XYZ file of C-alpha atoms in Angstrom:
605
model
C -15.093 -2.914 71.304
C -16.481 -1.770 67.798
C -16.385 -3.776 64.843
C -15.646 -1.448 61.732
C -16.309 -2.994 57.855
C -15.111 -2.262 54.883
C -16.533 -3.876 51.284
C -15.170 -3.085 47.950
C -16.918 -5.376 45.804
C -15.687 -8.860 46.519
C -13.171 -7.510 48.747
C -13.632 -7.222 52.721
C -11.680 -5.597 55.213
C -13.348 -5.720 59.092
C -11.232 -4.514 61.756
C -11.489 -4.529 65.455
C -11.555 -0.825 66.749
C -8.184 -0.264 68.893
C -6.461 -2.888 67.511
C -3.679 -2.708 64.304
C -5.212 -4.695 61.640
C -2.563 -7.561 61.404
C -2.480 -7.990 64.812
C -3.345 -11.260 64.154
C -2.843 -12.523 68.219
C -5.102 -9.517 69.081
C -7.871 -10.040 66.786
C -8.863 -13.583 67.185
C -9.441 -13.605 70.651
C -12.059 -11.015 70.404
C -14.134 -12.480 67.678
C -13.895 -9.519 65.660
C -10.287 -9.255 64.159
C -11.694 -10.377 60.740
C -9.711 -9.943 57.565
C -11.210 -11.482 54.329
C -10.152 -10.927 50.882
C -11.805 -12.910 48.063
C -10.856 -11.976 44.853
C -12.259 -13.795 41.268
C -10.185 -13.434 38.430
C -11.359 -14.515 34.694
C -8.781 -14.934 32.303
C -10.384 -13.302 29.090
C -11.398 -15.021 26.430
C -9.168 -15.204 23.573
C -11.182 -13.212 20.505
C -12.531 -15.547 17.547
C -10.320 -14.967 13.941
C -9.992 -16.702 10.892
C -8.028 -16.543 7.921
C -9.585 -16.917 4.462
C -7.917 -18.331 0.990
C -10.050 -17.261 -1.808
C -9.408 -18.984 -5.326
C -10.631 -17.040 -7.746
C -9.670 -15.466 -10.957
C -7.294 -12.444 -10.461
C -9.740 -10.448 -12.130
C -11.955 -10.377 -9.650
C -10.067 -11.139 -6.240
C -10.182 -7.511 -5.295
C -13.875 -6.881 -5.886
C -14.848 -9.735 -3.590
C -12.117 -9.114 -0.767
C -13.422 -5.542 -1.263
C -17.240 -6.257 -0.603
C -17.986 -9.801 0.956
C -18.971 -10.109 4.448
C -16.562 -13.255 5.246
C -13.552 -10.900 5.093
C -14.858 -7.868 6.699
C -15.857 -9.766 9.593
C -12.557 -11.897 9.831
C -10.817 -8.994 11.705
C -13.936 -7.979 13.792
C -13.423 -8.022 17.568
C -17.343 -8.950 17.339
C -16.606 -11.922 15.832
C -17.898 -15.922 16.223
C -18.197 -18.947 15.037
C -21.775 -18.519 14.570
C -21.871 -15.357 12.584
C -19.224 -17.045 9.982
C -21.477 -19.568 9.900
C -24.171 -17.209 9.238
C -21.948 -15.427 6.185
C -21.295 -18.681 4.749
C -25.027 -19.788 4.412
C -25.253 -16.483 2.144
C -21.942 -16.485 0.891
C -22.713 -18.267 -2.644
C -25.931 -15.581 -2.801
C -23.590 -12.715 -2.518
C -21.020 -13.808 -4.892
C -23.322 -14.069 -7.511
C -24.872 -11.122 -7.294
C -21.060 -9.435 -7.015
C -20.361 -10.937 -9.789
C -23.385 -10.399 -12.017
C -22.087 -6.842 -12.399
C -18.890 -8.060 -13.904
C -20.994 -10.108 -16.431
C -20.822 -13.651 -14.687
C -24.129 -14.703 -14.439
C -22.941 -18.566 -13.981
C -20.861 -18.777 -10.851
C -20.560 -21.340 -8.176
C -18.758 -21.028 -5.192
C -18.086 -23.570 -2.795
C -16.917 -22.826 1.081
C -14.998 -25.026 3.481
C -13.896 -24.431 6.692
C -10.444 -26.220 8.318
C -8.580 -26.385 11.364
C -4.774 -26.119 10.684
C -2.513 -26.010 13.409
C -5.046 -24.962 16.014
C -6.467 -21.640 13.764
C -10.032 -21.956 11.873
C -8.835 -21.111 7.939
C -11.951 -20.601 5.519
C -11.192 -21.778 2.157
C -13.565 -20.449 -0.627
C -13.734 -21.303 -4.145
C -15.173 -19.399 -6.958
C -16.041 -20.888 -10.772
C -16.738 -17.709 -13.378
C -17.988 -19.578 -15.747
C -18.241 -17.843 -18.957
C -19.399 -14.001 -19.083
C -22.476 -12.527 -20.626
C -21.651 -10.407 -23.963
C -23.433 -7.528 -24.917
C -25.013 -8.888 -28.254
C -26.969 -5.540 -29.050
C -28.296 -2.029 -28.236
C -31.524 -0.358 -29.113
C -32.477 3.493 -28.753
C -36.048 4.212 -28.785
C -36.932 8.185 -28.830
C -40.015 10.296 -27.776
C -40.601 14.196 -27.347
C -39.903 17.146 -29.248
C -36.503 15.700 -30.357
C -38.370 13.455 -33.185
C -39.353 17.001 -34.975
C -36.056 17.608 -35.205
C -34.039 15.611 -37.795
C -31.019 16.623 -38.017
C -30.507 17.027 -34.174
C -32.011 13.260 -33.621
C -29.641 11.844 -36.377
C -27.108 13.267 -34.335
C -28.056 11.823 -30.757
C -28.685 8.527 -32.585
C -25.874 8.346 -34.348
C -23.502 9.129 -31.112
C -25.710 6.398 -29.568
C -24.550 4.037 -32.427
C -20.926 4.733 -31.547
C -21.325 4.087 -27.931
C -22.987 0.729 -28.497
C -21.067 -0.288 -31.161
C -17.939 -0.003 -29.061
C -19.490 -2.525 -26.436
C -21.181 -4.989 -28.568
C -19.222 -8.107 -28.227
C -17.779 -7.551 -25.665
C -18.889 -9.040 -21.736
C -21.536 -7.174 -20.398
C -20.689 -5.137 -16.794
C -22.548 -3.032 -14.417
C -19.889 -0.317 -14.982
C -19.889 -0.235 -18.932
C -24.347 -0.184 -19.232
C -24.099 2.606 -16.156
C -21.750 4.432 -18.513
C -24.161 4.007 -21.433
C -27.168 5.394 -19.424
C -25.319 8.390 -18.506
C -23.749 8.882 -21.817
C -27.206 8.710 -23.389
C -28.864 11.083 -21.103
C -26.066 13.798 -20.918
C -26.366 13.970 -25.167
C -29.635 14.583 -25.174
C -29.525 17.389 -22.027
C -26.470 19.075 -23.670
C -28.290 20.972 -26.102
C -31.772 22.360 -26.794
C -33.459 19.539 -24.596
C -32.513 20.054 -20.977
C -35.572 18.510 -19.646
C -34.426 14.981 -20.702
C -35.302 11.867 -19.240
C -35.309 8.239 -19.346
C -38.330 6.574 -19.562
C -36.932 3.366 -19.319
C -34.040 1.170 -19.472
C -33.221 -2.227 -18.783
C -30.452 -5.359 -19.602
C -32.045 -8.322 -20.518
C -30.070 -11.140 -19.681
C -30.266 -14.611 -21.171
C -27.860 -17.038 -18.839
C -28.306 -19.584 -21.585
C -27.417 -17.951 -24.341
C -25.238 -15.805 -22.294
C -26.255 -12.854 -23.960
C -27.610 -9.443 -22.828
C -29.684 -7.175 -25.085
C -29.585 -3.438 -23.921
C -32.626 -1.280 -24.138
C -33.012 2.465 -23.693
C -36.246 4.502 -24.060
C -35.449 8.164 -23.974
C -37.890 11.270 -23.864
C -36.146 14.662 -24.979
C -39.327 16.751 -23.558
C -39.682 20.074 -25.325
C -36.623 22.275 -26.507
C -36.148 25.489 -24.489
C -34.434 28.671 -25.612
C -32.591 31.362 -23.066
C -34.564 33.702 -21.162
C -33.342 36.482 -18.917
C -30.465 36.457 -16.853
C -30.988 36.821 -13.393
C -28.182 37.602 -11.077
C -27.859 36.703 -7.372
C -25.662 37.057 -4.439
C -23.946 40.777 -4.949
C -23.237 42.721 -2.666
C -19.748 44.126 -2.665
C -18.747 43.786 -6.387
C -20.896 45.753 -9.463
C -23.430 44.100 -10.984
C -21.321 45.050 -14.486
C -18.439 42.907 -13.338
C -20.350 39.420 -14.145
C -22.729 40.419 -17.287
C -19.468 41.256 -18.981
C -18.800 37.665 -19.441
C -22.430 36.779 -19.991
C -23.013 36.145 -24.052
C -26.708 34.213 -23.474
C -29.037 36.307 -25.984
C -32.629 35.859 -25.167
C -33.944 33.824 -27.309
C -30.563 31.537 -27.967
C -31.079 27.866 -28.247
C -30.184 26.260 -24.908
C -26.240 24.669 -24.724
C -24.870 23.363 -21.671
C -21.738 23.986 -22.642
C -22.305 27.645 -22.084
C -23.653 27.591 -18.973
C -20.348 25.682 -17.741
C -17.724 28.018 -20.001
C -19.822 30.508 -17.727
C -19.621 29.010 -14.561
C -16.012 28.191 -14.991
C -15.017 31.758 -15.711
C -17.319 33.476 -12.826
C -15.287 30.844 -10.592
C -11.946 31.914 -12.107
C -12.824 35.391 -10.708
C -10.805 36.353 -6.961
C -14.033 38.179 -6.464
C -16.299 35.091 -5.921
C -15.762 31.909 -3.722
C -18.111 29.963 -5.852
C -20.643 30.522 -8.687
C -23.378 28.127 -9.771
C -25.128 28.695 -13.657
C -28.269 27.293 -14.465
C -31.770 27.924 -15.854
C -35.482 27.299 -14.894
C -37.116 25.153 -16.909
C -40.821 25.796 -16.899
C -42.989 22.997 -18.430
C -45.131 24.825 -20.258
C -45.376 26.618 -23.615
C -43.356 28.812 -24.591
C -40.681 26.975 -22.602
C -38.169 29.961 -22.776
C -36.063 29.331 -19.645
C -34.661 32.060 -17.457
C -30.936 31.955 -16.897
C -29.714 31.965 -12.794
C -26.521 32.916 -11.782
C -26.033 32.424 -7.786
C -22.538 33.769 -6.457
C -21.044 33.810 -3.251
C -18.705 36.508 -2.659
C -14.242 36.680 -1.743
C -13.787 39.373 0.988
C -12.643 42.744 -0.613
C -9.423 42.547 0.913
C -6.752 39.712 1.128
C -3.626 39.429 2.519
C -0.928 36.288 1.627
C 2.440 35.927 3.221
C 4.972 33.369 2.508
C 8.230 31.116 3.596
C 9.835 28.928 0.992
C 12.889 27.931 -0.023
C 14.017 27.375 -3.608
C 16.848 25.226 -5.131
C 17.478 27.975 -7.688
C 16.689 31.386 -5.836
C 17.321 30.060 -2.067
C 15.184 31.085 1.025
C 12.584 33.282 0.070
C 9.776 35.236 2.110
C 6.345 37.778 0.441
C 3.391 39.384 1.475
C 1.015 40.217 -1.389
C -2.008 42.083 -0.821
C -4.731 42.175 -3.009
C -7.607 44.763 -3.557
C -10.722 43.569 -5.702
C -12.929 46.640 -6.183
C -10.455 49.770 -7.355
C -12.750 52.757 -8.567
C -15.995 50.705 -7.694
C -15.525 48.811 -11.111
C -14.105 45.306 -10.010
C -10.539 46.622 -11.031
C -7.895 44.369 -9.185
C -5.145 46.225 -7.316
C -2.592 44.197 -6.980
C 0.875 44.401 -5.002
C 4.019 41.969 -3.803
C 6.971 42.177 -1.991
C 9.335 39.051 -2.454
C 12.739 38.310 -0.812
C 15.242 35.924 -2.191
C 18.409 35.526 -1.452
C 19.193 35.880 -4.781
C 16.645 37.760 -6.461
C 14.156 40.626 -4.797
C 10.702 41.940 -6.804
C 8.307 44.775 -5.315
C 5.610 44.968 -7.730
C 2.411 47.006 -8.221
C -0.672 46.134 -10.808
C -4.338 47.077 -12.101
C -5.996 44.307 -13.775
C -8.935 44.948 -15.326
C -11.281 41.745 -15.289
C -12.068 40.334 -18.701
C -14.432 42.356 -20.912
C -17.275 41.256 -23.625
C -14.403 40.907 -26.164
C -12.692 38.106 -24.112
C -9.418 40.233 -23.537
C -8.051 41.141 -20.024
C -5.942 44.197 -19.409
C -3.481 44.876 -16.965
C -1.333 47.788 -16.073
C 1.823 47.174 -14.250
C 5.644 48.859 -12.465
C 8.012 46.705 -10.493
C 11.368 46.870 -9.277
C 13.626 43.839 -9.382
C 17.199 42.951 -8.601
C 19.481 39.689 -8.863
C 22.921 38.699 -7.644
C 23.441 35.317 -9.943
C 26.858 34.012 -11.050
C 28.437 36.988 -10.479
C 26.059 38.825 -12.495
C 24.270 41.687 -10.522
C 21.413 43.673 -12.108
C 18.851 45.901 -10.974
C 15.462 46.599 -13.639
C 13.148 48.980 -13.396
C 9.896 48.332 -15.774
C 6.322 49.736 -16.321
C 4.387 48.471 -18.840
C 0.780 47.417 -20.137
C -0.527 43.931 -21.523
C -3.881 42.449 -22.935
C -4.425 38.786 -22.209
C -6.732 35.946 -23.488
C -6.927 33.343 -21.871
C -9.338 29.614 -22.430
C -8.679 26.435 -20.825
C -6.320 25.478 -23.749
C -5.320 28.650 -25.038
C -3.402 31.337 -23.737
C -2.227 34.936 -25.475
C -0.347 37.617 -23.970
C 0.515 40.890 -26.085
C 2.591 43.262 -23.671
C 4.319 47.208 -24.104
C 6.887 47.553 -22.093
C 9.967 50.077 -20.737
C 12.813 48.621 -19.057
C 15.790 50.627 -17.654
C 18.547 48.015 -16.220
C 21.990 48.973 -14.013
C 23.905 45.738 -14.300
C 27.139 44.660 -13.387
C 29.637 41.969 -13.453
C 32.381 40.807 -11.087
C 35.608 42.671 -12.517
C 33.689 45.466 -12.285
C 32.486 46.420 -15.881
C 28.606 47.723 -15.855
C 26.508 49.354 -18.148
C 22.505 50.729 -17.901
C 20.892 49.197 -21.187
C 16.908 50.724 -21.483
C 14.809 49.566 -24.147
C 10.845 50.045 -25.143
C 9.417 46.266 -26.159
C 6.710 44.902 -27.471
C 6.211 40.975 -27.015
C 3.775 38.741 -27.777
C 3.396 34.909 -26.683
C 1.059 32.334 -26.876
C 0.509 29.312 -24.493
C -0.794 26.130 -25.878
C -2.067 23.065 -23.719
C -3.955 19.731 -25.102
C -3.569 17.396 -21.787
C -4.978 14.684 -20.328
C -5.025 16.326 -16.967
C -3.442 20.032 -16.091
C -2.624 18.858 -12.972
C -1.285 15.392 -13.614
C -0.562 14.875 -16.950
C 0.182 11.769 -18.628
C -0.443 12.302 -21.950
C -0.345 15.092 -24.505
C 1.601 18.353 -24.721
C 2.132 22.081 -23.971
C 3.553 24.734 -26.268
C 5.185 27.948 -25.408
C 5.801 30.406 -27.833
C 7.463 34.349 -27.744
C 8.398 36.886 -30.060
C 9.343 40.636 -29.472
C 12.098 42.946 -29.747
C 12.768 47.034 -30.012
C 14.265 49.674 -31.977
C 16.641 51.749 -31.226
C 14.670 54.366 -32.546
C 12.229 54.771 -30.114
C 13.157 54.946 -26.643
C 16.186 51.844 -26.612
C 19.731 51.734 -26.904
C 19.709 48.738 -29.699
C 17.406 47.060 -32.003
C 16.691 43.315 -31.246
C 14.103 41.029 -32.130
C 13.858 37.442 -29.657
C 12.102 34.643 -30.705
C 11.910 31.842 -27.678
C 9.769 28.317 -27.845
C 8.940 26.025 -24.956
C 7.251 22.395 -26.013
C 6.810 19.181 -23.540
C 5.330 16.018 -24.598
C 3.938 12.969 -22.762
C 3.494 9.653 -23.462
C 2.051 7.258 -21.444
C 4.163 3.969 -20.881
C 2.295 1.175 -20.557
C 0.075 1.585 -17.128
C 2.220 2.967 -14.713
C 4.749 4.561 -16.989
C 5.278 8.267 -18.404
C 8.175 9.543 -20.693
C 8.285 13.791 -20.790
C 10.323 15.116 -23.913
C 11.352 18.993 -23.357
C 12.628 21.195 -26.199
C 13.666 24.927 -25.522
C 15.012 26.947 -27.938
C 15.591 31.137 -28.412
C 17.728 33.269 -30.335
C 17.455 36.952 -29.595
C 18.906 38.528 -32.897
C 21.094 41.857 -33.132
C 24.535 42.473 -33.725
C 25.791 41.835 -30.215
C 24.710 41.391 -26.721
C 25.710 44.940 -25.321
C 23.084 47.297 -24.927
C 20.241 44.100 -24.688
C 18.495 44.055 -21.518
C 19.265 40.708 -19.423
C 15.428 39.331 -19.486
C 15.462 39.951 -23.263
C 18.881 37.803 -23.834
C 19.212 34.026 -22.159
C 21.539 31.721 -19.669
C 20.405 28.018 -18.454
C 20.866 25.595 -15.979
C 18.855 24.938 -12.416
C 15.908 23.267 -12.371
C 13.498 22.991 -15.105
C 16.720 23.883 -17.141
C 20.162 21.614 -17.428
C 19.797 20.050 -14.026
C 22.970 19.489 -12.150
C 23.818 22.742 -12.947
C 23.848 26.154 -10.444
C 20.587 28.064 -11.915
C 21.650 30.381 -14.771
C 25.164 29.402 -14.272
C 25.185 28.671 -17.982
C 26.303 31.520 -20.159
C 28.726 33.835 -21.608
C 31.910 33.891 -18.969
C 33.250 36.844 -18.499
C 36.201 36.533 -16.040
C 33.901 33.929 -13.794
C 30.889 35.406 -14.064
C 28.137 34.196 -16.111
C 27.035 36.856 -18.782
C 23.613 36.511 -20.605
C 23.989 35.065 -24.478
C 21.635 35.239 -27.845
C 21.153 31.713 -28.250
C 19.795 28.922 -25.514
C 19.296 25.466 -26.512
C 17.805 23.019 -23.941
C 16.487 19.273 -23.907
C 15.403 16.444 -21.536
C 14.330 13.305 -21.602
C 12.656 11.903 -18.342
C 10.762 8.394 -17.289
C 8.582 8.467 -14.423
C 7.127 5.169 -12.673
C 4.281 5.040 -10.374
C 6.374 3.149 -6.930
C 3.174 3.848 -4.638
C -0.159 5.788 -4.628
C 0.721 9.032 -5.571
C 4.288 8.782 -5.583
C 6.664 8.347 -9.031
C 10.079 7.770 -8.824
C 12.240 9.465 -12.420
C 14.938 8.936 -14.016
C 16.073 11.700 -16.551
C 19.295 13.115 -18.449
C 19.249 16.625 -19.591
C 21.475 18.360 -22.010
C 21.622 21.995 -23.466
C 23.498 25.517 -22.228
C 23.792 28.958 -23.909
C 25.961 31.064 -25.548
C 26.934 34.261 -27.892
C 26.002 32.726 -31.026
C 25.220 29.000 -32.219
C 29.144 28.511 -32.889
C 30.268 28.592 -29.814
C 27.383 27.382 -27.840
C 29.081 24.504 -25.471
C 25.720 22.168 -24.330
C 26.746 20.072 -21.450
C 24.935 17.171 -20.039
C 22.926 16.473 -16.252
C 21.723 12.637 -15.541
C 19.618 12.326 -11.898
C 17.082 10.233 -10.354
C 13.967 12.080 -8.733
C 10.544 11.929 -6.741
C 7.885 13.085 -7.741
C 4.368 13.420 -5.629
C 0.880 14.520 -6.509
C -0.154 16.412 -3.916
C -3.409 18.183 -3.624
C -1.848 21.165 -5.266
C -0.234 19.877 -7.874
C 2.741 18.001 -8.578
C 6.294 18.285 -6.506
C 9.667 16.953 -7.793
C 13.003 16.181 -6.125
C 15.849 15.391 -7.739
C 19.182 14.672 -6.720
C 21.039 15.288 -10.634
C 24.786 14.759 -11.858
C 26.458 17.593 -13.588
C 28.789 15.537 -16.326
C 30.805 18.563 -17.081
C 31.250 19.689 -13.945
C 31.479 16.367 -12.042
C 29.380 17.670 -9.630
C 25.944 16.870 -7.878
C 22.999 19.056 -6.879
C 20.162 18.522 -5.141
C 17.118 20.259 -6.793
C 13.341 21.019 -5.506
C 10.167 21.960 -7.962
C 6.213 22.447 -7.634
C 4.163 22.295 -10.634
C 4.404 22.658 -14.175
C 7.226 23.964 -16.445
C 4.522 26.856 -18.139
């Protein structure tokens, strides 16, 4: 007989060759019919937690559940006794010096540890004591700077303001970090861009609980612009980036310019990212060369889209976009969009902005709506010169428009007019993409004559304003006022886009969009007048997430006399996503005792 073994760890299986291997009565006899199994089990230990009650002042709860080792290691599956006994030991250490950055220089903490109901609870208690205030500020000044009076006055005097804003009040790591930088970036902005600080320090006095705040700053020599030096071209003419380049040799040094600079290279579609700067050599006669790196967009770019709007419906482009037309850095621009309401093909030249700070564009597009019973097809070519800053905005455009519109009981005419318009944007915000507080302005004015090349004379005058005010810290209350009047004897013979309706969003909301108007046997005619308003609250409900409350009142009409404004109330979300704010609103049309749900990225204008 053969004896055949298995092992698997602390498992055995040995049978007797022949034989089944629970044939028990078979086995024994022979010796060799052996079947062991030995298994160990070990029940797994049960990981070590805590729970912690801190006692401390509110105002600095979160800093110390944010940073101290006691709570980050409460959840650990590392965890053990002995390491909480270990962050205890230096618990009192590590408070303090949390704390000293707040301005608590006094503190005593005291730990405990209990057992309630069968779970280890760690009860810590921290004493502020009193703060340390700020009780003064000294600048002392070296370098070049100190042969310049009027610009040291300056830098001292700004340091004055900052200081004086602080003193008396308790000191904290954040506030004398803010002074530093402060300090420094003044003196770099202008002339002396080889700043530095030679030395700084808070001296604290827990006694007196008092800090005195020292900064020793050496402005180096002051530099003036030297060449420009360009880097990173390849596809686009050299041309297309000194046009925005005003940095005569020579120039006194401003940071400022070198970032209006940067900002507008990186405004360009023709560059992914641009970086300004200078060399600063340190010796005489410290003229600093200016650098420009760029990294260059593809020549070619293709977008497509898939949307869906609450006032236009679902909605589908491609736009392609050319960047180098004639070898110049001309932008060739053209889009296809498809509504279900409205439908654009459009073709453009830009020309990128020039040493005067003006932009020129050359345009002809094709678009036709089906709203409210109003159909209308436009055919326009036109030309327009823009300047544009981060706060400003101005637009002057010629235009020729040729319409075929018509209404629902059949009636249609083919208005054509020759325009020239000019509007001006306006923005003094907190933050473009999140605004809180501040306020936009929108203003247009244009018209034609009927002598040259249009069926009537008009002139239209239209303003757009929004205000915000922040509400306390989580609140924001947005005030909208539209207005326009477009004025000429009467509507016929007026091109649609040059008269007005409302409703939709960013309108009258619980209204269809442009379904208010002029009827004209149930369709919705353009009028001469538009009046709009709104008054909205928004409340921050969690992270980036507001929820609004709003009511909304305004229409349009043929003249100011029989203008009938009607009134929307709603409740909304709005979210700050990465690009840029969404809203959704579900609004009440009071009028029309009827609800509509409406959807909206970004800004009104």
């Amino acid at each position: 007989m053969q004896l055949i073994c298995l092992s698997l760890g602390k498992v055995a299986f040995c049978v007797n060759h022949g034989f089944a291997l629970f044939n028990f009565s078979s086995l024994y006899p022979l010796g060799a019919g052996l079947l062991v199994f030995s298994t160990t089990v070990a029940a797994a230990e049960a990981p070590f937690t805590y729970r912690v009650v801190l006692r401390a002042d509110s105002s600095v709860s979160a800093l110390l559940e944010q940073y101290l080792e006691v709570f980050k290691l409460k959840d650990s599956p590392r965890n053990s006794p002995e390491q909480l006994s270990r962050s205890l030991e230096f618990l009192p250490k590590s408070v303090a010096d949390l704390l000293a950055t707040q301005g608590y220089f006094n503190t005593k903490t005291v730990s405990e540890i209990k057992t309630e109901q069968g779970k280890t609870v760690v009860y810590i208690h921290v004493d502020l004591g009193d703060p340390v205030v700020i009780h003064d500020a000294k600048l002392n000044v070296s370098g070049a700077v100190r042969d310049n009076p009027e610009r040291l006055a300056v830098l001292e005097s700004r340091f004055q303001e900052r200081s004086d804003a602080i003193i008396g009040t308790s000191f904290t790591q954040s506030e004398w970090d803010d002074l530093k930088k402060r300090t420094l970036a003044s003196f770099m902005a202008r002339d002396y861009p080889a700043s530095v600080m030679s030395s700084s320090e808070a001296i604290i006095d827990p006694e007196l609980k008092t800090a005195q705040l020292n900064i020793t700053m050496d402005s180096g020599p002051a530099y003036v612009y030297g060449p420009v030096q360009i880097h990173g071209l390849q596809r686009y003419p050299e041309k297309l980036v000194r046009d925005l380049v005003d940095l005569p040799e020579g120039a006194p040094y401003r940071r400022s310019q070198l970032l209006n600079l940067q900002t507008e290279l990186q405004n360009l579609p023709h560059f992914a990212s641009a970086l300004v700067d200078v060399n600063l050599p340190p010796d005489a006669p410290f003229i600093a060369p200016v650098q420009i790196d760029v990294q260059e967009s593809p020549l070619n770019k293709v977008i497509t889209n898939l949307g869906y709007s609450t006032n236009t419906g679902a909605q589908a482009g491609v736009d392609y976009r050319y960047l180098n037309l004639f070898d110049r850095g001309w932008i060739f621009n053209s889009k296809l969009e498809i509504k279900q309401k409205e439908q654009l093909f459009d073709i453009a030249v830009a020309i990128p902005k020039m040493p005067s700070g003006w932009e020129h564009n050359g345009y002809i597009n094709y678009a036709s709506s089906d709203i409210e019973g109003l159909q209308s097809d436009n055919y326009r070519v036109g030309v327009s010169r823009n300047w544009i800053e981060r706060r400003q905005e101005h637009y002057i455009s010629l235009q020729y428009l040729a319409e075929r519109r018509q209404i629902s009981n059949g009636s249609s005419d083919r208005p054509h007019s020759l325009t020239l318009n000019y509007k001006t944007i306006i923005r003094d915000l907190d933050s473009l993409k999140d605004p809180r507080h501040g306020y936009m302005l929108q203003a247009e004015i244009g018209g034609a004559s009927e002598r040259v090349m249009s069926d009537v004379s008009f002139v239209r005058a239209y303003g757009n304003a929004i205000h915000y005010n922040k509400i306390g810290q989580e609140g924001i209350l947005a005030l909208r006022l539209e207005l326009g009047q477009t004025f000429t004897s009467s509507a016929i013979g007026v091109p649609t886009e040059w008269l007005f309706r409302a409703g939709g969003m960013g309108s009258v909301r619980g209204y269809d969009y442009q379904s208010l108007g002029v009827d004209i046997d149930g369709s919705v005619a353009p009028g001469r007048v538009l009046a709009t308003s709104s008054i909205e609250y928004q409340h921050l409900v969690y992270k980036d997430w507001r929820a609004a409350i709003f009511y909304d009142y305004g229409g349009a009409g043929s003249d100011w006399r029989t203008l009938n404004p009607v009134r929307g109330i709603g409740i909304g979300a709005r979210w700050l996503s990465p690009v840029g704010q969404i809203g959704a609103d579900i609004a009440y049309g009071i009028d029309k005792s009827q609800f509509r749900f409406q959807f909206a990225m970004g800004l009104a204008f």
